[in-house]
XYZ file of C-alpha atoms in Angstrom:
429
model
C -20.616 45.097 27.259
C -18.670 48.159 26.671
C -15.740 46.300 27.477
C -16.280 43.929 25.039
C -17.004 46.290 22.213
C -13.747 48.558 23.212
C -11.660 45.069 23.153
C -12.664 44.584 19.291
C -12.272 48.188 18.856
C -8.612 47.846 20.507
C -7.897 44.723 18.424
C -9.202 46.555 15.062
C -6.910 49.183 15.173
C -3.994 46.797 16.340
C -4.660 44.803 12.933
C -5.184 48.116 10.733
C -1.797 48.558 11.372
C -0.684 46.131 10.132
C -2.426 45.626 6.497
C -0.072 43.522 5.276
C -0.474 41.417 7.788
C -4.144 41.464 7.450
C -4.184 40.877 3.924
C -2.156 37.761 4.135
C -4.585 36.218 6.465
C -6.881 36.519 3.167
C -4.362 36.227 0.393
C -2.722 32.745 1.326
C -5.398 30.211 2.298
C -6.894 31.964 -1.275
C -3.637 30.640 -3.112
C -3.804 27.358 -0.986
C -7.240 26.587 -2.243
C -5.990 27.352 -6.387
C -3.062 24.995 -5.175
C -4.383 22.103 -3.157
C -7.703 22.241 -5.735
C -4.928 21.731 -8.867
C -2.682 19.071 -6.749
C -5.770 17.095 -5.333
C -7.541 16.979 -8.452
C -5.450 14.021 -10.117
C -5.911 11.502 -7.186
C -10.110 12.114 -7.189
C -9.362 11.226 -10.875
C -8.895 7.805 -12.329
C -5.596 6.695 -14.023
C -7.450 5.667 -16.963
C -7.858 9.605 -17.660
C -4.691 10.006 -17.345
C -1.527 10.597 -19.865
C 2.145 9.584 -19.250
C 5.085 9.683 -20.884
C 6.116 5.610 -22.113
C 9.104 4.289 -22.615
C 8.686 1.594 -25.424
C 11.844 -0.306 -26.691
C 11.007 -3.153 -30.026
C 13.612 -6.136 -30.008
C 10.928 -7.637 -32.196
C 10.436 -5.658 -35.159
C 7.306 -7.701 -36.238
C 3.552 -7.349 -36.453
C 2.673 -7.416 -32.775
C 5.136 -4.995 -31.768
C 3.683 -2.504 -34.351
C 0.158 -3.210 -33.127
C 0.690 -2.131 -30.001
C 2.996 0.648 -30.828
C -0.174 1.765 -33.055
C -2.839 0.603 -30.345
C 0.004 3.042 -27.536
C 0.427 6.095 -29.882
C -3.653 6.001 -30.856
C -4.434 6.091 -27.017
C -5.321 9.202 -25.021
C -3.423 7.886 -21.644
C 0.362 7.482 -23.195
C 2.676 9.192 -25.146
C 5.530 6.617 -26.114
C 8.745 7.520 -26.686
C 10.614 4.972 -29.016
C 13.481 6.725 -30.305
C 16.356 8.607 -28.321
C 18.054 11.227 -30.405
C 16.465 9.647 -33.463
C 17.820 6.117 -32.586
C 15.561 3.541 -31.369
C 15.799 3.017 -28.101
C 17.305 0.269 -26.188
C 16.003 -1.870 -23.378
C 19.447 -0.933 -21.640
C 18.401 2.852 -22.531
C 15.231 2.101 -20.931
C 16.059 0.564 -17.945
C 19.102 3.801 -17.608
C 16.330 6.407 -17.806
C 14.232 5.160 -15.604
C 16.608 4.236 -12.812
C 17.214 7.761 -12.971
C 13.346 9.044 -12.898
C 13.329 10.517 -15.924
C 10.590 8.043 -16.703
C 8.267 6.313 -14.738
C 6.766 3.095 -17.318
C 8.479 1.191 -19.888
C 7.768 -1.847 -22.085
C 10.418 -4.313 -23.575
C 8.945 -6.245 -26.790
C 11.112 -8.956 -26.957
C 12.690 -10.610 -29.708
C 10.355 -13.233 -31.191
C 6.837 -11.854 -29.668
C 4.941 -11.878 -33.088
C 6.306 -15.146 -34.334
C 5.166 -16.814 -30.461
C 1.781 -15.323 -31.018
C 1.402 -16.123 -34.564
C 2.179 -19.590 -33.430
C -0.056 -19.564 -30.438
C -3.141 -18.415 -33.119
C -2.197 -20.975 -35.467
C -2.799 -23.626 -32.680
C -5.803 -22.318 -31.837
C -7.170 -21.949 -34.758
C -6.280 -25.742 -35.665
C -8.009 -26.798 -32.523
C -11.436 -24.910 -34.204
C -10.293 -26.543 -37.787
C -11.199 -29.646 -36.421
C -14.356 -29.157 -34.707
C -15.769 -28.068 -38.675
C -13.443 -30.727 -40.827
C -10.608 -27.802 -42.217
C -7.100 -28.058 -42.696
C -4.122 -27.181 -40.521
C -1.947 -24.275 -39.940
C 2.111 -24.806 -39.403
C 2.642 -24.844 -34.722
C 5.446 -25.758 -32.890
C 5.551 -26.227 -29.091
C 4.857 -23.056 -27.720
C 7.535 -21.009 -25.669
C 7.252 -17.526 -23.090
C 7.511 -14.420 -25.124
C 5.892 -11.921 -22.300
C 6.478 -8.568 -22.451
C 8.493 -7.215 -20.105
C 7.314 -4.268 -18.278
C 9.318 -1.858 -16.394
C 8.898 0.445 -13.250
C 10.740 3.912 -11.693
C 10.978 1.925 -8.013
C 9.171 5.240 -6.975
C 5.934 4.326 -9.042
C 3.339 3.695 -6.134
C 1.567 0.292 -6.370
C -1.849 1.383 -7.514
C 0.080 3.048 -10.360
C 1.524 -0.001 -11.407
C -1.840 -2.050 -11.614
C -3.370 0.644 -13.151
C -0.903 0.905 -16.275
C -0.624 -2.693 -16.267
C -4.193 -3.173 -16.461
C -4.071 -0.616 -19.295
C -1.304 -2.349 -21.016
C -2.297 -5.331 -21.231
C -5.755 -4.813 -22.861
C -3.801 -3.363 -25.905
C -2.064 -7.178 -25.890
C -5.035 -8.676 -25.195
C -6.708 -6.678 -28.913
C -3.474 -7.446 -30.712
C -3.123 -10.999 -30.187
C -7.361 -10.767 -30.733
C -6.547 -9.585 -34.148
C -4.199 -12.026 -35.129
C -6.123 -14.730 -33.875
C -8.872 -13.431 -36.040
C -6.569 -13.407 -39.412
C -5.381 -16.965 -39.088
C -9.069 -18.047 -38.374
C -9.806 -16.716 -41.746
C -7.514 -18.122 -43.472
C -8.912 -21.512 -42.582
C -12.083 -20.585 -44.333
C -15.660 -21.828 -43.604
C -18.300 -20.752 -40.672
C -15.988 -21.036 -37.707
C -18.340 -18.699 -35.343
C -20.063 -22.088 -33.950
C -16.865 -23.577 -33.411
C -14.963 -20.607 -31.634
C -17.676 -21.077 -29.352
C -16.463 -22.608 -25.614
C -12.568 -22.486 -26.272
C -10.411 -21.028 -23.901
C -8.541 -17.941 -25.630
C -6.769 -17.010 -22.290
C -4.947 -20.356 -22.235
C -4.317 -20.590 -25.969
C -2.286 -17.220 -24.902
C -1.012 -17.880 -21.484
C 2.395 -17.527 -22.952
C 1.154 -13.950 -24.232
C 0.864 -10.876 -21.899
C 2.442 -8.488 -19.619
C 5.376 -9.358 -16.605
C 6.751 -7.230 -14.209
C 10.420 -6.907 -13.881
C 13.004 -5.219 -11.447
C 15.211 -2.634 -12.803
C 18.348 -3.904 -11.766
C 19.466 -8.055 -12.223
C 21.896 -7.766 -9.171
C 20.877 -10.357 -6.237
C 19.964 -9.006 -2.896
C 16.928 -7.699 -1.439
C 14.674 -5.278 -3.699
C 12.886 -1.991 -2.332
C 9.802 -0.410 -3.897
C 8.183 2.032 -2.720
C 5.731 1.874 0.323
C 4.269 3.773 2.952
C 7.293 3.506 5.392
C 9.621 4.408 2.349
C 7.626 7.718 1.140
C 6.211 8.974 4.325
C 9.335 8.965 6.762
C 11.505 10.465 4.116
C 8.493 13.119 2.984
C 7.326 14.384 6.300
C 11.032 14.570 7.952
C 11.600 17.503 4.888
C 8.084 18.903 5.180
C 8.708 19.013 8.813
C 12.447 20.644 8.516
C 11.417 23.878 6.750
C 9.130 24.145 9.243
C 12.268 25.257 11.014
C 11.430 28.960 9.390
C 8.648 29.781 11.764
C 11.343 30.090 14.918
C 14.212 31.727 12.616
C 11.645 34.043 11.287
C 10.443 34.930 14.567
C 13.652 35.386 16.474
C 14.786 37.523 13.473
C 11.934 40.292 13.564
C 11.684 39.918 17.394
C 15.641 40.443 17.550
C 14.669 43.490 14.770
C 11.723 45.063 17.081
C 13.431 44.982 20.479
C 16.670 46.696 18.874
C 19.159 44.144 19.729
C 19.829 43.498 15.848
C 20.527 47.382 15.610
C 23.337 47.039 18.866
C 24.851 43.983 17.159
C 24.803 46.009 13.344
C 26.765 48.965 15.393
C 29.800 46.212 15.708
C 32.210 46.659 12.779
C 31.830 43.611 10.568
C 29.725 41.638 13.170
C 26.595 41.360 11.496
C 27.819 38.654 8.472
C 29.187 36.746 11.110
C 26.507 36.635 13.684
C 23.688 36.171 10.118
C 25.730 33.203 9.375
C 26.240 31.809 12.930
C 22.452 32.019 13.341
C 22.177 30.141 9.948
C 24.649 27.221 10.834
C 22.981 26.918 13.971
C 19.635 26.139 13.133
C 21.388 23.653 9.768
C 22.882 21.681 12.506
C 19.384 21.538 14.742
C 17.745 20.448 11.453
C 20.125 18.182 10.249
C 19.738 16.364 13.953
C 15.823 16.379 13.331
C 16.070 14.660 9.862
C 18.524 12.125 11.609
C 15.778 11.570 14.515
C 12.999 11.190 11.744
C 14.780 8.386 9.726
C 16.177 6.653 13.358
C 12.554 6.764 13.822
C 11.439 4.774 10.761
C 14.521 2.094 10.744
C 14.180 1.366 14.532
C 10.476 2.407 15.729
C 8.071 1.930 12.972
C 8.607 -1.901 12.784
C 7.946 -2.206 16.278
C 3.930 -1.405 15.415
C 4.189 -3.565 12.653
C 4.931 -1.542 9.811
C 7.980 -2.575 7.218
C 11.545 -0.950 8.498
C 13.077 2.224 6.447
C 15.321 0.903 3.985
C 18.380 3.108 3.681
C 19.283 2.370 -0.122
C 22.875 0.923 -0.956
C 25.034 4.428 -0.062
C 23.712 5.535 3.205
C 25.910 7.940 3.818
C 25.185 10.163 0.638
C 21.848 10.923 3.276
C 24.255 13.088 5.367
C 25.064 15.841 2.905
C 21.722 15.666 0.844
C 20.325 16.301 4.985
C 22.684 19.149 5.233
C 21.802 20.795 1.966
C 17.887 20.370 2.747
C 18.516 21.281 6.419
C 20.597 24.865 4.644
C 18.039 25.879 1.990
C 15.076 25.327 5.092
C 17.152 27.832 7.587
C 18.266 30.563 4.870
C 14.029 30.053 3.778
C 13.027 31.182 7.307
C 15.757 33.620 7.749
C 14.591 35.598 4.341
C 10.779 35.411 5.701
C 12.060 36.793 9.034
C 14.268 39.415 6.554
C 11.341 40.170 3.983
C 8.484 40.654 6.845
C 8.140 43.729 8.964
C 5.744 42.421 11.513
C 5.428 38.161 12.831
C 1.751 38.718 11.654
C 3.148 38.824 7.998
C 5.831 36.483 8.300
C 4.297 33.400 9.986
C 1.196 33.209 7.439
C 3.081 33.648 4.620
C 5.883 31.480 5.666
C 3.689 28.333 7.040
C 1.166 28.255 3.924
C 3.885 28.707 1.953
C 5.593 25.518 3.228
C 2.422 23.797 2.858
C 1.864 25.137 -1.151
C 5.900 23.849 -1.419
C 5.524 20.474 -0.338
C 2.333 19.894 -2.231
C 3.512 21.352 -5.394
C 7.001 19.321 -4.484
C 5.026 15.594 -4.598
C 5.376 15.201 -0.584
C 1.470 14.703 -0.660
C 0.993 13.574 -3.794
C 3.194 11.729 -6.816
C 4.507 14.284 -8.752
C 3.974 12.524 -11.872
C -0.231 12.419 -11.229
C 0.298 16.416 -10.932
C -0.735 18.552 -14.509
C 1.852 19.351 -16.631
C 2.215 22.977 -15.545
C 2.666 21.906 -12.198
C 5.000 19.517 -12.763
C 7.359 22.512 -14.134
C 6.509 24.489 -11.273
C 7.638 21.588 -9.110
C 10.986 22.448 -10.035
C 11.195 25.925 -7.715
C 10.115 23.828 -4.886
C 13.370 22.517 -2.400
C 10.963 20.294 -0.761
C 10.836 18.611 -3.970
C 14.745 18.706 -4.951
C 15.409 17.234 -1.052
C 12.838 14.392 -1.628
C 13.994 13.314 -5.147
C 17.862 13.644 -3.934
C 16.275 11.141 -1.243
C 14.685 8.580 -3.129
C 17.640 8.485 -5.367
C 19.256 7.116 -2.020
C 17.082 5.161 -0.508
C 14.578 3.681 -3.483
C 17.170 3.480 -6.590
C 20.267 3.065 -4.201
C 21.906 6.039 -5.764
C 25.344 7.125 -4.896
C 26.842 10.851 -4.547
C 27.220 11.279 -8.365
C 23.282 10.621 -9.114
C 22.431 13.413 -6.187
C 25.076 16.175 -7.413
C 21.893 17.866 -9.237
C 19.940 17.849 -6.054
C 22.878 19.086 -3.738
C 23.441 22.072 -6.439
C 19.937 23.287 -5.958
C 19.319 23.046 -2.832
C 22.922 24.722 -1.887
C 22.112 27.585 -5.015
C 18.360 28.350 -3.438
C 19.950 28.052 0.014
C 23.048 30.666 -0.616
C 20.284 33.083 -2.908
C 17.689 32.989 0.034
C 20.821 33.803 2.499
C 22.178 36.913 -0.247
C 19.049 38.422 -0.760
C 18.130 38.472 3.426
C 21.346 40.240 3.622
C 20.755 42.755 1.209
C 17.317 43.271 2.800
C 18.609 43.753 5.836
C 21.345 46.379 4.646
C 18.768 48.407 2.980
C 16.591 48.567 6.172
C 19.563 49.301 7.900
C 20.399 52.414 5.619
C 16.715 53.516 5.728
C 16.839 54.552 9.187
């Protein structure tokens, strides 16, 4: 027994020492419940509750287009945007914006919606007109006027059901009201005759229809779990490279071989950066292995293969940049800490709060607003958006350029400020 109680009071005084150390053990999983509580919230939540940002472009200019503009604008879930730079948008505008993410829904009203509607009503209601003896409205045969709907290839499926669900009861209550106007123009009790006919096929050339972004021929890629979770998990999985470069850093720091290698005149830059470009390289190779993985392996237990996108090789530098910010990440936790105790809480909660707040466990776009701009500090989230501009809208170099200058900036600010750190503990002594 006494033993026992001298081993806890032995291992109490070993973590007294180290407060910092001890209050990270109570301080992060604290700011990973805030976190994951914020990030997990909007998949417990229905889409219906939900608002996005619309993009809505009117080749029709008529009644029904300004229904369900009015019907859009009126609802809680979307916020259209019908106008760029105070012109109204195009549907090439549209389809531009979101091939780029900026957006992830948009609606094309084509040209002649209201008239094909007005037409489909005035059939109906011609087909009541002669159950109750009334005269006839003006048809013609009826022709497709469906309103095209539009998708960021990123959306996940149950996103896309969801907002087309959503969209097209707002068709559904504008053709309703139309119908309802030409009825009364034919005057009379036409309750008892409404009664029995079959609105949905009176409109079957009325409603929503999918579309793919781009018109070229070839095979198209949306999003599934192959395509999000190989690419996802190879980055979360990369920064984890910071828990060995941290490590080796303060261990290097405590048994005094950093101090024999700062006593070399100008060695310490050059063995900093050496360490760095070795562990870019071993991550690099580990992204490689990941995606290998999901071309080659993943079919084999019957899941879809990964779909490399149209520029493959754009992956190599966008791997290197990811692979950079993940090592200089690790090497400032290893600079920043004093003790392993500090540095491997901090730095392997923090990875986790990065990736959730950077949409590798959940859309970014389901995330709250605030969030969504904190997203923006996360590199898990630059890497993973510079990789589904690859692999999901087949982007080239030019649509990354963004993603490689963020990831290289945090990477080379991470890399500055360890050095700096270590120069002031250096001149402390």
């Amino acid at each position: 027994m006494k033993k026992i109680v001298a081993t806890i009071i032995k291992e109490w005084t070993l973590l007294r020492r180290d407060v910092g150390g001890f209050a990270l053990l109570f301080l992060m999983p604290a700011m990973l419940i805030v976190v994951m509580a914020l990030v997990q919230d909007a998949p417990f939540r229905d889409y219906q509750e939900m608002r996005f940002e619309l993009l809505l472009a009117d080749d029709d200019g008529g009644s029904l287009a300004k229904e369900i503009k009015a019907g859009l604008k009126e609802s809680k879930n979307f916020q259209v945007v019908d106008a760029i730079d105070g012109q109204p948008l195009t549907e090439q505008q549209l389809k531009q914006l979101l091939q780029k993410g900026k957006y992830s829904i948009g609606i094309v009203i084509p040209r002649g919606a209201t008239a094909e509607v007005a037409n489909s009503a005035n059939m109906l209601a011609n087909t009541v007109s002669e159950k109750i003896g009334l005269g006839k409205l003006p048809t013609r045969e009826s022709r497709d006027a469906y309103v095209r709907m539009y998708f960021d290839p990123v959306a996940k499926p149950a996103f896309r059901v969801s907002i087309s669900n959503a969209l097209d009861k707002y068709i559904t209550y504008s053709c309703s009201k139309i119908l309802v106007d030409r009825l009364s123009k034919l005057g009379g009790d036409t309750s008892t005759a409404i009664a029995g006919t079959d609105f949905k096929n009176a409109f079957q050339g009325i409603g929503i229809k999918e579309e793919p972004l781009s018109e070229e021929k070839g095979p198209k890629y949306l999003i599934n779990s192959v395509q999000h979770n190989v690419p996802a998990w190879a980055i979360f999985g990369m920064f984890f490279i910071l828990l060995p470069v941290a490590s080796h850093t303060i261990r290097e720091r405590e048994e005094g071989s950093a101090l024999r290698l700062e006593l070399i005149p100008n060695a310490y830059r050059g063995v900093a950066l050496g360490k760095i470009l070795f562990y870019t390289i071993v991550c690099t190779a580990q992204f490689a292995c990941m995606l290998a993985i999901g071309v080659w392996l993943l079919p084999y237990v019957g899941l879809p293969s990964l779909y490399l996108g149209e520029h493959p090789l754009v992956l190599v530098p966008v791997a290197v940049l990811i692979a950079f910010a993940a090592t200089s990440f690790g090497y400032f936790i290893g600079a920043a800490f004093k003790t392993i105790n500090q540095a491997l809480p901090f730095g392997s909660i923090g990875i986790v709060l990065l990736s959730a707040i950077g949409g590798i466990w959940v859309p970014i776009e389901l995330l709250p607003q605030a969030l969504k701009t904190v997203a923006l500090i996360s590199p898990l989230h630059w890497g993973l958006d510079a990789v589904h501009q690859v692999i999901l809208r087949n982007g080239s170099i030019t649509d990354v350029v963004p993603h490689i200058v963020v990831l290289f900036a945090f990477g080379t600010t991470m890399w500055l400020i360890s050095v700096y750190l270590n120069r002031s503990r250096r001149y402390s002594f």
